[in-house]
Coordinates of C-alpha atoms in Angstrom, one line a residue:
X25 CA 25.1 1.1 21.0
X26 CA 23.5 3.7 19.8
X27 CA 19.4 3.4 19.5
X28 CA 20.0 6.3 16.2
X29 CA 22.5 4.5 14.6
X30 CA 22.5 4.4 10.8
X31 CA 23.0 2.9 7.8
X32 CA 25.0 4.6 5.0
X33 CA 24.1 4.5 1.6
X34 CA 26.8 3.2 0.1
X35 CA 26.5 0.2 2.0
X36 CA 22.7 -0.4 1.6
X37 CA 23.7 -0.5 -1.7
X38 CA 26.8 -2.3 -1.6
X39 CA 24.8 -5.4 0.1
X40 CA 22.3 -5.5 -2.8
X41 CA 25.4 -7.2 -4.7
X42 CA 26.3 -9.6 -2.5
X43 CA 25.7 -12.8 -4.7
X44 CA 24.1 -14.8 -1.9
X45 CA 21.4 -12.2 -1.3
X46 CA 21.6 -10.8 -4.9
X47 CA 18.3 -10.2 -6.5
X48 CA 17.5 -9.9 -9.9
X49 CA 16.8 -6.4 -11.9
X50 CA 14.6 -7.0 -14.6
X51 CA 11.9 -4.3 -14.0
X52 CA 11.6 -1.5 -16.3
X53 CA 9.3 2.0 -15.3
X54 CA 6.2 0.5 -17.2
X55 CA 6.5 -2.5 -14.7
X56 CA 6.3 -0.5 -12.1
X57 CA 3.5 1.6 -13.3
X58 CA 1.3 -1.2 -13.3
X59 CA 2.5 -2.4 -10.6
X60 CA 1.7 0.4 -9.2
X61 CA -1.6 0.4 -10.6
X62 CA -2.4 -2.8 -9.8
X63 CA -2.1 -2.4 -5.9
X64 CA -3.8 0.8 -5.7
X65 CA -7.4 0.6 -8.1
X66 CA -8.8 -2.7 -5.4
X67 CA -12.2 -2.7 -4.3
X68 CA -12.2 1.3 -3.3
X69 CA -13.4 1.9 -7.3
X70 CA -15.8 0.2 -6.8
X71 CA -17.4 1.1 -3.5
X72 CA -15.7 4.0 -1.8
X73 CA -16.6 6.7 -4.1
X74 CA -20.4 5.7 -3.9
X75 CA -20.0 6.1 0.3
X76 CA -18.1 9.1 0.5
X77 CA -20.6 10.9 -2.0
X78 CA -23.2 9.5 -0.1
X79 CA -22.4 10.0 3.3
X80 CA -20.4 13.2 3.2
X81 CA -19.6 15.2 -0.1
X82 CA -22.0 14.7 -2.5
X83 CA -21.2 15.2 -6.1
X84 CA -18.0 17.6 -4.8
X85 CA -16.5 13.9 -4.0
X86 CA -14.7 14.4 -7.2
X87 CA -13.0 17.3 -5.3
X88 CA -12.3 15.2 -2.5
X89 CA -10.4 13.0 -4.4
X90 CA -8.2 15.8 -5.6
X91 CA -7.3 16.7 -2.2
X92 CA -6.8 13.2 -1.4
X93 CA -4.3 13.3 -4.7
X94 CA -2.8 15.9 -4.1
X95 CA -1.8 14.8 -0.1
X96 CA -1.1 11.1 -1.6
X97 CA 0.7 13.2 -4.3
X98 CA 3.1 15.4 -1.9
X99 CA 3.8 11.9 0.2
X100 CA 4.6 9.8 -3.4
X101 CA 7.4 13.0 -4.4
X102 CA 9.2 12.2 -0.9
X103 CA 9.1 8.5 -1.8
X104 CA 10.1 9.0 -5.1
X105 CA 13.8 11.0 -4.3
X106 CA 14.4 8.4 -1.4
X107 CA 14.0 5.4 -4.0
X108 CA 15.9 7.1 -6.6
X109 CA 18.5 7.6 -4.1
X110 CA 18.8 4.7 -2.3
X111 CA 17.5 1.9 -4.5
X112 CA 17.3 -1.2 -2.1
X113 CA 14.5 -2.8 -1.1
X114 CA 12.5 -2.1 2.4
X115 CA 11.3 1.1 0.8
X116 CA 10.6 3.4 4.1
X117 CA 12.5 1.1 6.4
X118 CA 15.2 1.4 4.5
X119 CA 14.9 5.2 3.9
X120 CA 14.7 5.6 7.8
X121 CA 17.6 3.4 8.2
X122 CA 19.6 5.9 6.0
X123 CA 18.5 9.2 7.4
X124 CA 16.7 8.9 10.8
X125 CA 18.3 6.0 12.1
X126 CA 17.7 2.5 13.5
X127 CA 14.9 2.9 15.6
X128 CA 13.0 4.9 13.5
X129 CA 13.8 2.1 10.9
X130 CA 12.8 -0.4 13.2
X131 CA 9.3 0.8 13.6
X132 CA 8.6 1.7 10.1
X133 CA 9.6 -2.0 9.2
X134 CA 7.7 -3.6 11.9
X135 CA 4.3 -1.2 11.0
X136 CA 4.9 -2.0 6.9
X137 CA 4.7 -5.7 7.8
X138 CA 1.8 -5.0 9.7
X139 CA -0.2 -2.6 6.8
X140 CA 1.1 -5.6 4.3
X141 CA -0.1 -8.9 6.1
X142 CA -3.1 -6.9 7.0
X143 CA -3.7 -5.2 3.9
X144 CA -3.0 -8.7 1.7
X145 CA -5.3 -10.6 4.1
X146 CA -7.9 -8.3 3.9
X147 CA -8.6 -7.9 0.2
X148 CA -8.0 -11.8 0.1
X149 CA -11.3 -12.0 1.7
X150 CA -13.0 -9.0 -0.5
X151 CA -11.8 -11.2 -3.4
X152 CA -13.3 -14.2 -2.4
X153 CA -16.3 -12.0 -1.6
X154 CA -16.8 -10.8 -4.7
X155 CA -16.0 -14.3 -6.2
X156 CA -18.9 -15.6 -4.3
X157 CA -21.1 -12.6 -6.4
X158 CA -19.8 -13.2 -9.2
X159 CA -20.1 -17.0 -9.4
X160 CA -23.8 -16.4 -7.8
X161 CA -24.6 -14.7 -10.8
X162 CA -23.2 -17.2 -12.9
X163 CA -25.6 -19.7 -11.1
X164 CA -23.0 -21.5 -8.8
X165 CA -23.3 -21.5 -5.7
X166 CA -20.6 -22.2 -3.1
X167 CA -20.8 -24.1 0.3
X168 CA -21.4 -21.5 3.1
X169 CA -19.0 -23.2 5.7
X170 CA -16.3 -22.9 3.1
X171 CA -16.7 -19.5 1.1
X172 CA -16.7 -16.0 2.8
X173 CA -18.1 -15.2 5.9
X174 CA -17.9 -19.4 6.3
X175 CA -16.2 -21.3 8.8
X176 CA -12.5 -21.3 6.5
X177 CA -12.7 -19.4 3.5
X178 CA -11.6 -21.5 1.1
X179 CA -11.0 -19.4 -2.0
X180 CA -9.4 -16.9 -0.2
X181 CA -6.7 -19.5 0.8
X182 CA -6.1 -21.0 -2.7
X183 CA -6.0 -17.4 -3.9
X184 CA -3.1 -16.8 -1.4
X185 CA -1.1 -19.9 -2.5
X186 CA -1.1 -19.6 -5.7
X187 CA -0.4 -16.7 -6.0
X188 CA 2.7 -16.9 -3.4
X189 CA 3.9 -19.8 -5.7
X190 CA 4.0 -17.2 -8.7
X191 CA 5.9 -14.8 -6.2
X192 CA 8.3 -17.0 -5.5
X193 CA 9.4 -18.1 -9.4
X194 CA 10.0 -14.4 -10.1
X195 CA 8.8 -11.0 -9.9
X196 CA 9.0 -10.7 -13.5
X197 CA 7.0 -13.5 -13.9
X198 CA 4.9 -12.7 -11.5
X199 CA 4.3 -9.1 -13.2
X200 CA 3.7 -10.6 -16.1
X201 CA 0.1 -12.0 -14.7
X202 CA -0.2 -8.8 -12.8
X203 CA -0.4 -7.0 -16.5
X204 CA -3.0 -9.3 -18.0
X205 CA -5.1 -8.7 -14.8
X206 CA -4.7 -4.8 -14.5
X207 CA -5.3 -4.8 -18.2
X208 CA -8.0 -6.4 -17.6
X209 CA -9.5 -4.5 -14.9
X210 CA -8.5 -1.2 -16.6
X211 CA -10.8 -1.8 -19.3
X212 CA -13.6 -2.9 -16.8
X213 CA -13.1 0.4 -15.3
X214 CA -13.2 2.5 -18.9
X215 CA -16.1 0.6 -19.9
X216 CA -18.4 1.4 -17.0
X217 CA -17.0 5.2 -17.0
X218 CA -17.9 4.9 -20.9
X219 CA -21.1 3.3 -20.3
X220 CA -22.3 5.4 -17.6
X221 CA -22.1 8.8 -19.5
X222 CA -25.2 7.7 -21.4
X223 CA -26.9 7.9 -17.7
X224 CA -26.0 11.1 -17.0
X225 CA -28.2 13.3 -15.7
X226 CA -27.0 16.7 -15.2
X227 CA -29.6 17.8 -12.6
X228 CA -28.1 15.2 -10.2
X229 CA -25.4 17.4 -10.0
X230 CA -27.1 20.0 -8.1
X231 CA -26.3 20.7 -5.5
X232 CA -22.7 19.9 -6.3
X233 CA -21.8 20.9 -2.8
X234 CA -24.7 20.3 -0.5
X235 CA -25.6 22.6 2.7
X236 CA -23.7 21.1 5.5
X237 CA -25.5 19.5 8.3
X238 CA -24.3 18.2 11.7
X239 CA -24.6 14.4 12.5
X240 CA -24.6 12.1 14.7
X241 CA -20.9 11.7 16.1
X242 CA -19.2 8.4 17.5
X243 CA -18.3 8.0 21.2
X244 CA -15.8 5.8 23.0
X245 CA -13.2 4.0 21.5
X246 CA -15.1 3.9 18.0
X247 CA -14.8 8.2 18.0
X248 CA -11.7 9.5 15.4
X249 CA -9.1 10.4 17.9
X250 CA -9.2 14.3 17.0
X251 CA -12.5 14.6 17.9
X252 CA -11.8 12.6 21.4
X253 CA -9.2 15.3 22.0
X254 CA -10.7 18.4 20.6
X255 CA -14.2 17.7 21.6
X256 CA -15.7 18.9 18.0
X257 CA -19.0 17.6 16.8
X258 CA -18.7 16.5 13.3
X259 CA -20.6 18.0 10.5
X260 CA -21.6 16.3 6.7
X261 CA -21.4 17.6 3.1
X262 CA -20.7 21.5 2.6
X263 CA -16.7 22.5 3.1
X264 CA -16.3 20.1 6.2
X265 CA -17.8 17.1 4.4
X266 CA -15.4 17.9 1.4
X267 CA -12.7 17.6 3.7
X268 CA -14.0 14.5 5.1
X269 CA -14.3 12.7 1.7
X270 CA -10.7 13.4 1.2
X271 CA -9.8 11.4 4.4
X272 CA -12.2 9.1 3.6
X273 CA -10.9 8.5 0.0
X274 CA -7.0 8.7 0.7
X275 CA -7.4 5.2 1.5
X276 CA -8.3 4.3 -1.8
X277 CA -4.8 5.6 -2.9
X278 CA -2.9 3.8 -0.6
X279 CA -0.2 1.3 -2.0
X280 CA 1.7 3.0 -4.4
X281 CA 4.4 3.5 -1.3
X282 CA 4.9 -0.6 -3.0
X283 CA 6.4 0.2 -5.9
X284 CA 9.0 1.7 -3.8
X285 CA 9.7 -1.6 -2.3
X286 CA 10.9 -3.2 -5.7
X287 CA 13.7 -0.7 -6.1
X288 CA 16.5 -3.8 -5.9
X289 CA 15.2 -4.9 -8.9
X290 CA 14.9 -2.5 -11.0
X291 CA 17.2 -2.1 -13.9
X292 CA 17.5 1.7 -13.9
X293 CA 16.0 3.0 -10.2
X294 CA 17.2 6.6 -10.3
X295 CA 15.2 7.4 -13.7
X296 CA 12.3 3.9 -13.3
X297 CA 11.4 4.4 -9.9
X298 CA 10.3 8.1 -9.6
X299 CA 8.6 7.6 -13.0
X300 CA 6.6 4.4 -11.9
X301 CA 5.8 5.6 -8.3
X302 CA 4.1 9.4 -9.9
X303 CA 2.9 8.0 -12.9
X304 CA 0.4 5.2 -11.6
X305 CA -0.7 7.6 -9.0
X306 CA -2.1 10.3 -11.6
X307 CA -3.2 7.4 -13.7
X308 CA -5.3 6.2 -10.5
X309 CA -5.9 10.1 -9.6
X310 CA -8.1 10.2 -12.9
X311 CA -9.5 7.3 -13.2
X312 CA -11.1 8.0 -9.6
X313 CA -12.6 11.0 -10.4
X314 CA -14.1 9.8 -14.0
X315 CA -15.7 7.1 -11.7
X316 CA -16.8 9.8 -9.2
X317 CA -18.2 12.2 -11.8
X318 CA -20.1 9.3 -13.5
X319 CA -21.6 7.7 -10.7
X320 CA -22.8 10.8 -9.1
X321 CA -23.9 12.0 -12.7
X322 CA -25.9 8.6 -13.2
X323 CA -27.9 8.6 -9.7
X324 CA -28.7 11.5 -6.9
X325 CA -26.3 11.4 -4.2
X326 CA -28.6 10.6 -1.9
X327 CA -29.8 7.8 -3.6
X328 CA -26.5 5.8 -3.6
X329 CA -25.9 2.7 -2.4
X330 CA -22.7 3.1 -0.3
X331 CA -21.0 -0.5 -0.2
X332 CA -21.8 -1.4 -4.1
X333 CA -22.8 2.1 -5.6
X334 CA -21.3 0.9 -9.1
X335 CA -23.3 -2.0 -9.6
X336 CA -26.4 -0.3 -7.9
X337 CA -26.0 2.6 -10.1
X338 CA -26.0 0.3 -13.5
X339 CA -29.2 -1.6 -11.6
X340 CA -31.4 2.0 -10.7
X341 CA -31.7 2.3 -14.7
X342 CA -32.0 -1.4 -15.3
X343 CA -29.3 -2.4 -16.7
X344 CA -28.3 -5.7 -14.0
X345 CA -25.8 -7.6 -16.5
X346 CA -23.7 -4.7 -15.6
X347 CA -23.5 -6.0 -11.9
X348 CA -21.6 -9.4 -13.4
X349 CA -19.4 -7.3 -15.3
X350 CA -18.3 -5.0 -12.6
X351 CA -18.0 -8.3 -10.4
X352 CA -15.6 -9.8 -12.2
X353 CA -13.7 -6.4 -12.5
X354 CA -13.7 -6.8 -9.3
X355 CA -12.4 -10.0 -9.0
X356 CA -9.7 -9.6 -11.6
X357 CA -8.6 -6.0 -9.9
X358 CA -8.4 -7.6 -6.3
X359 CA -6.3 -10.6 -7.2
X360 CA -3.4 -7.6 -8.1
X361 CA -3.7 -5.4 -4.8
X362 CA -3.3 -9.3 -3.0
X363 CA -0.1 -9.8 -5.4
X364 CA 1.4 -6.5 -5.1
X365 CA 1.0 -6.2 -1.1
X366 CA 2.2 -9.5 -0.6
X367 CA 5.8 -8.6 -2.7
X368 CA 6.1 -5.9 -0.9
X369 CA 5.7 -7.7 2.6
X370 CA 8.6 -10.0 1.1
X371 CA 10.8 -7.5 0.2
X372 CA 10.3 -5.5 3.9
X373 CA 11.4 -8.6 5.4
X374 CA 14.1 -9.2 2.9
X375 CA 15.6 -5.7 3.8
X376 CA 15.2 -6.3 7.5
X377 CA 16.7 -9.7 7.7
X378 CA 19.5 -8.8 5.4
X379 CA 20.1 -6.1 7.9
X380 CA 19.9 -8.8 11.1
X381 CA 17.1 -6.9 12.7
X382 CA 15.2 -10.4 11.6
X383 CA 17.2 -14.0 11.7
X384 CA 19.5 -13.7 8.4
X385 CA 18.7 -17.0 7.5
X386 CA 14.9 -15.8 6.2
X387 CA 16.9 -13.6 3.7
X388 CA 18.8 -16.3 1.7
X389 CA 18.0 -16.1 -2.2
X390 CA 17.0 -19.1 -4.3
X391 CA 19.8 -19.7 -6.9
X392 CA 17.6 -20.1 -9.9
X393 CA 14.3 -18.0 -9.3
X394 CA 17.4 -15.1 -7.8
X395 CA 13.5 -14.4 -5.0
X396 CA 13.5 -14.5 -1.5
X397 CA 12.1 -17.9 -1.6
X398 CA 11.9 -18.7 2.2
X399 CA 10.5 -15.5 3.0
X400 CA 7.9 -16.1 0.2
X401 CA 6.2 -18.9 1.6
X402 CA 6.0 -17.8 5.0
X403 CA 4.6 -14.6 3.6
X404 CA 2.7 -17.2 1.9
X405 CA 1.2 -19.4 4.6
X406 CA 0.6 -16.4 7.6
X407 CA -1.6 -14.4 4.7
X408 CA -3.2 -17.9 3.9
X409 CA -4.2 -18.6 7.7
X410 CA -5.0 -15.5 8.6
X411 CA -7.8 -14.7 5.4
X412 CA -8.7 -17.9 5.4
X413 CA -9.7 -18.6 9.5
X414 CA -9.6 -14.9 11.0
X415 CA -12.8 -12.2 10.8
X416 CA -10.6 -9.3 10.4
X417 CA -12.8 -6.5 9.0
X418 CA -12.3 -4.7 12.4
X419 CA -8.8 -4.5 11.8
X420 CA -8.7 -2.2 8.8
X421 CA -8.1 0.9 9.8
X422 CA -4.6 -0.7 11.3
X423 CA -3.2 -0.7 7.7
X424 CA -3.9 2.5 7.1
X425 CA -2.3 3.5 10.2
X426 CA 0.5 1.9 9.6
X427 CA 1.1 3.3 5.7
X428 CA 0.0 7.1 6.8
X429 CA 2.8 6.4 9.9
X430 CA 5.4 5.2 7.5
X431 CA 4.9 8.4 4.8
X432 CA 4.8 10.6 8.2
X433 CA 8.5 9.2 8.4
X434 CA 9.3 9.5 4.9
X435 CA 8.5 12.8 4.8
X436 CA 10.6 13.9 7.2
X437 CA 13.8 11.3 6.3
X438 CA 13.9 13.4 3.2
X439 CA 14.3 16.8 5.1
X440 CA 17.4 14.9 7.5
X441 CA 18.9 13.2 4.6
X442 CA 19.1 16.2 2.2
X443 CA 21.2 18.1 5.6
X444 CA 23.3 15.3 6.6
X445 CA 24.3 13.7 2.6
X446 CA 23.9 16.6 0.1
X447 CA 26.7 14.9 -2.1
X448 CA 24.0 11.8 -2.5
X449 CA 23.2 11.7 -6.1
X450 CA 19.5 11.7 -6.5
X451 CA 17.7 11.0 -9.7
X452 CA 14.8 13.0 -8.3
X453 CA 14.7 15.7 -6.3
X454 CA 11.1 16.7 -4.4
X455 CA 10.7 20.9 -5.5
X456 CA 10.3 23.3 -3.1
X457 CA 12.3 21.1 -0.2
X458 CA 11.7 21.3 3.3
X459 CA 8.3 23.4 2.6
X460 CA 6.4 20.0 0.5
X461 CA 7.9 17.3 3.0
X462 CA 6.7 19.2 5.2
X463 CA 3.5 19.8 4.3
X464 CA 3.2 16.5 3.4
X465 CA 3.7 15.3 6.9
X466 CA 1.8 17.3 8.3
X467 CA -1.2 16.1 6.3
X468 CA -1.1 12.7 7.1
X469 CA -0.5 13.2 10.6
X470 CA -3.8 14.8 10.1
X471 CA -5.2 11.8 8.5
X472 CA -3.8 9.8 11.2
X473 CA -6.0 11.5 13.7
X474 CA -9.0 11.5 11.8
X475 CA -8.5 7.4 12.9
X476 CA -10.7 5.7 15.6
X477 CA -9.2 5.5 19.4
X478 CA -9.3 2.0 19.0
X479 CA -6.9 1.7 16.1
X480 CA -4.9 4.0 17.8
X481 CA -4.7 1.5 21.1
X482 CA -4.3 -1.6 18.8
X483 CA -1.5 -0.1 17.4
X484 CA 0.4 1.3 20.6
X485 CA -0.3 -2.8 21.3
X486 CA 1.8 -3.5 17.9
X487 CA 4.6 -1.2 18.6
X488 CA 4.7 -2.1 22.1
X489 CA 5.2 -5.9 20.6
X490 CA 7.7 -4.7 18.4
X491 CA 9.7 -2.6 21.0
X492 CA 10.1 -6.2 23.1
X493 CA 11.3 -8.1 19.7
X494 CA 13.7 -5.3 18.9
X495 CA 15.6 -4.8 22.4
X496 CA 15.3 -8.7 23.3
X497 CA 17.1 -9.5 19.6
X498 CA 17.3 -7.2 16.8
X499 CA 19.6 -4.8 18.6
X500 CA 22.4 -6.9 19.8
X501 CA 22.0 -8.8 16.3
X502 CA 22.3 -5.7 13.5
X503 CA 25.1 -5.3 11.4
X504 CA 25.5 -2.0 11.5
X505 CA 26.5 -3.1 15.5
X506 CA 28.0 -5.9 15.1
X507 CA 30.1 -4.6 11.8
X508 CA 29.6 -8.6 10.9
X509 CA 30.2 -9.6 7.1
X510 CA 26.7 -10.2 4.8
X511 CA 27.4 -13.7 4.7
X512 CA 29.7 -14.9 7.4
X513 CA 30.2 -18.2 5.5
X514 CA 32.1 -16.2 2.5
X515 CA 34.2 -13.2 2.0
X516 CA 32.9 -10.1 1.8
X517 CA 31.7 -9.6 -2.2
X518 CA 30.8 -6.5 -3.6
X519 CA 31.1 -7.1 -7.3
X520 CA 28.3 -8.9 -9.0
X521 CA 28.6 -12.1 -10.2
X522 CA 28.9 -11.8 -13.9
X523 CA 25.5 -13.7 -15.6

């Protein structure tokens, strides 16, 4: 039994229309833009342009998010042929399963499920943080024990349930609210861009790009891994700082790799899914920089308040109602990345349990609803536990270890599978093929080091977990082993049913 073994295509896709384990497509490419949309533009608008100006770029942050873009950009090309290609859900695990084989698919999946839960619980506890602001303004105040930072956070639980009780009627459905609340966040977002010009001040742009200066660098575990191995001193603003403001800010892209994880139910993948995956990253590619160039235009750089620097900026030329609106952005844009990531969590596991790399059972679709129903509401109830009872803020950086591992993989399944299937009929084809997938690899590995030692020992923990669930079960259990029918109770169907 081969640890490389893979998947073919054709039979990725010929398991999608298995009626038992049939989704359904109802997602057209504006669906998936905002979807799209709605994962990436979280909390990051709102605070991660004011820190990276402030800490390291200055007013060039704006070209630090163009870098980040354009690294984001090469990585969401790569996903965008794989999904037109192979349109089944489990996104990179699924693409690795095709091209690099099954422990390579393995990993991706188990690190997805890690960036997902994480990522989900996360911003479930930035929402109810922001909720707490935002009703504070209002005048109500909340319970300490039970709101953030309390003993159980409440609203960070009843987020998580209701919103996994809309995930499992329908993803349609479920979209639908998503649209109101990016629509509504997207207009948050043009209003303070909008409102901000008239607080310009032109001479805060000057220095655009300040004179780098050296700073005080981490030690031990909390130092980025590069530096532990290179031994280089860190330096802020100038060139360097640019740089570092793109690895600082690539985070605030992350999540468009999603979209890719809806492919099995989308009504036209080969043209939707490349169109949805590019187009909500340039939307989000220009809606950071309008922030960036407004809130660096409105106060000096140095003057920014890292963790709020909208808000702040609104209140350093009085104007404090600002703060509620910009809350409740907030609020509204944070319930969507908490949807979105919890989807795709469902549709990882979907993909891997269909595949018997997970218990099979998890991957049975509810007859009406046609959602992964039992993998909804344990998706449901771990994301609910863990925002509501664990203090996770140091465990961060472990979803974006786990995304920047998955488009490392990605990248380089595109190169394999081009070699090995050139007869595949893909819908989108990343230009200048091997140099771009390439390049794009290379990046995030970059990225990846740029990531504390720490993250980098919690996650050899997590694959080292997964490595004992995979040879213990999954790979005496897989399909592609075992040759075993979809559904052992029925006879193999590939035909749809007809609806």
């Amino acid at each position: 039994m081969s640890l490389f073994r893979t998947k073919s295509v054709e039979q990725s896709i010929a398991d999608t229309d298995e009626p038992e384990f049939r989704l359904k497509k109802s997602l057209s490419a504006v669906d998936l833009t905002v979807f799209g949309v709605g994962v990436v533009i979280g909390a990051g608008i709102f605070t991660l342009t004011g820190r990276a100006a402030h800490d390291v770029a200055g007013p060039a942050v704006v070209i630090s998010f163009v870098i980040a873009a354009i690294a984001c950009g090469l990585a969401a090309m790569c996903y965008a042929e794989f999904a037109s290609t192979v349109p089944v859900s489990g996104s990179a695990y699924t693409f690795s399963y095709a091209s690099l084989g099954e422990l390579f698919a393995w990993i991706i999946g188990w690190d997805l499920i890690l960036e997902m839960f994480l990522g989900a619980s996360v911003v479930a506890q930035g929402w109810s943080a922001y909720l707490g602001t935002f009703l504070g303004q209002l005048g109500i105040v909340l319970p300490e024990a039970i709101s953030y930072g309390g003993v159980v956070d409440l609203p960070a639980i009843l987020l998580v349930l209701v919103l996994g009780g809309l995930m499992t009627l329908g993803i349609k459905e479920s979209l639908r609210v998503n649209l109101v609340l990016v629509a509504v966040k997207l207009f948050i977002v043009l209003f303070v861009i909008i409102a901000g010009i008239m607080f310009i001040n032109p001479a805060n742009y000057s220095p655009f790009v300040p004179e780098s200066v050296p700073t005080e660098s981490a030690s031990g575990l909390t130092q980025p891994l590069l530096q532990f191995l290179s031994g280089l001193e860190p330096a802020t603003f100038g060139v360097g700082g640019i740089l570092a403001g793109a690895a600082l800010v690539f985070f605030a892209y992350i999540g468009f790799d999603v979209v890719a994880t809806t492919a099995e139910e989308t009504r036209r993948p080969q043209r939707d899914l490349p169109i949805g995956i590019i187009a909500s990253l340039v939307i989000c590619t220009i809606l950071y920089c309008a922030v960036a160039v407004v809130v660096t235009g409105m106060v000096p750089y140095s003057e920014l308040n890292p963790s709020a620097a909208l808000a702040n900026a609104f209140a350093f030329h009085g104007q404090t109602w600002m703060a509620t609106v910009i809350a409740a952005g907030a609020v509204a844009g944070l319930t969507t990345v908490v949807l979105t990531l919890m989807i795709g969590a469902t549709r990882i596991i979907f993909a891997m349990s269909r595949d018997r790399l997970l218990p099979g059972g998890l991957a049975k679709v509810h007859p009406r609803f046609r959602t992964p129903w039992v993998i909804s509401i344990v998706v449901t109830v771990i994301v609910a536990i863990v925002a509501g009872l664990t203090p996770i803020g140091v465990l961060e950086e472990m979803v974006n270890i786990g995304t920047l591992s998955a488009f490392v993989l990605v990248s380089i399944g595109v190169i394999v599978l081009r070699r090995k299937r050139p007869d595949l009929k893909r819908g989108f084809r990343v230009p200048f093929s091997p140099v771009l997938p390439i390049l794009s690899a290379l990046i995030c590995t970059y990225l990846m080091l740029n990531l504390s030692v720490e993250t980098w020992l919690r996650f050899l923990i997590w694959l080292a977990l997964g490595f004992a669930i995979y040879f213990a079960y999954s790979r005496r259990h897989a399909r592609v082993g075992t040759g075993a029918p979809l559904d052992p109770t029925k006879p193999h169907v590939v035909a749809p049913p007809k609806e």
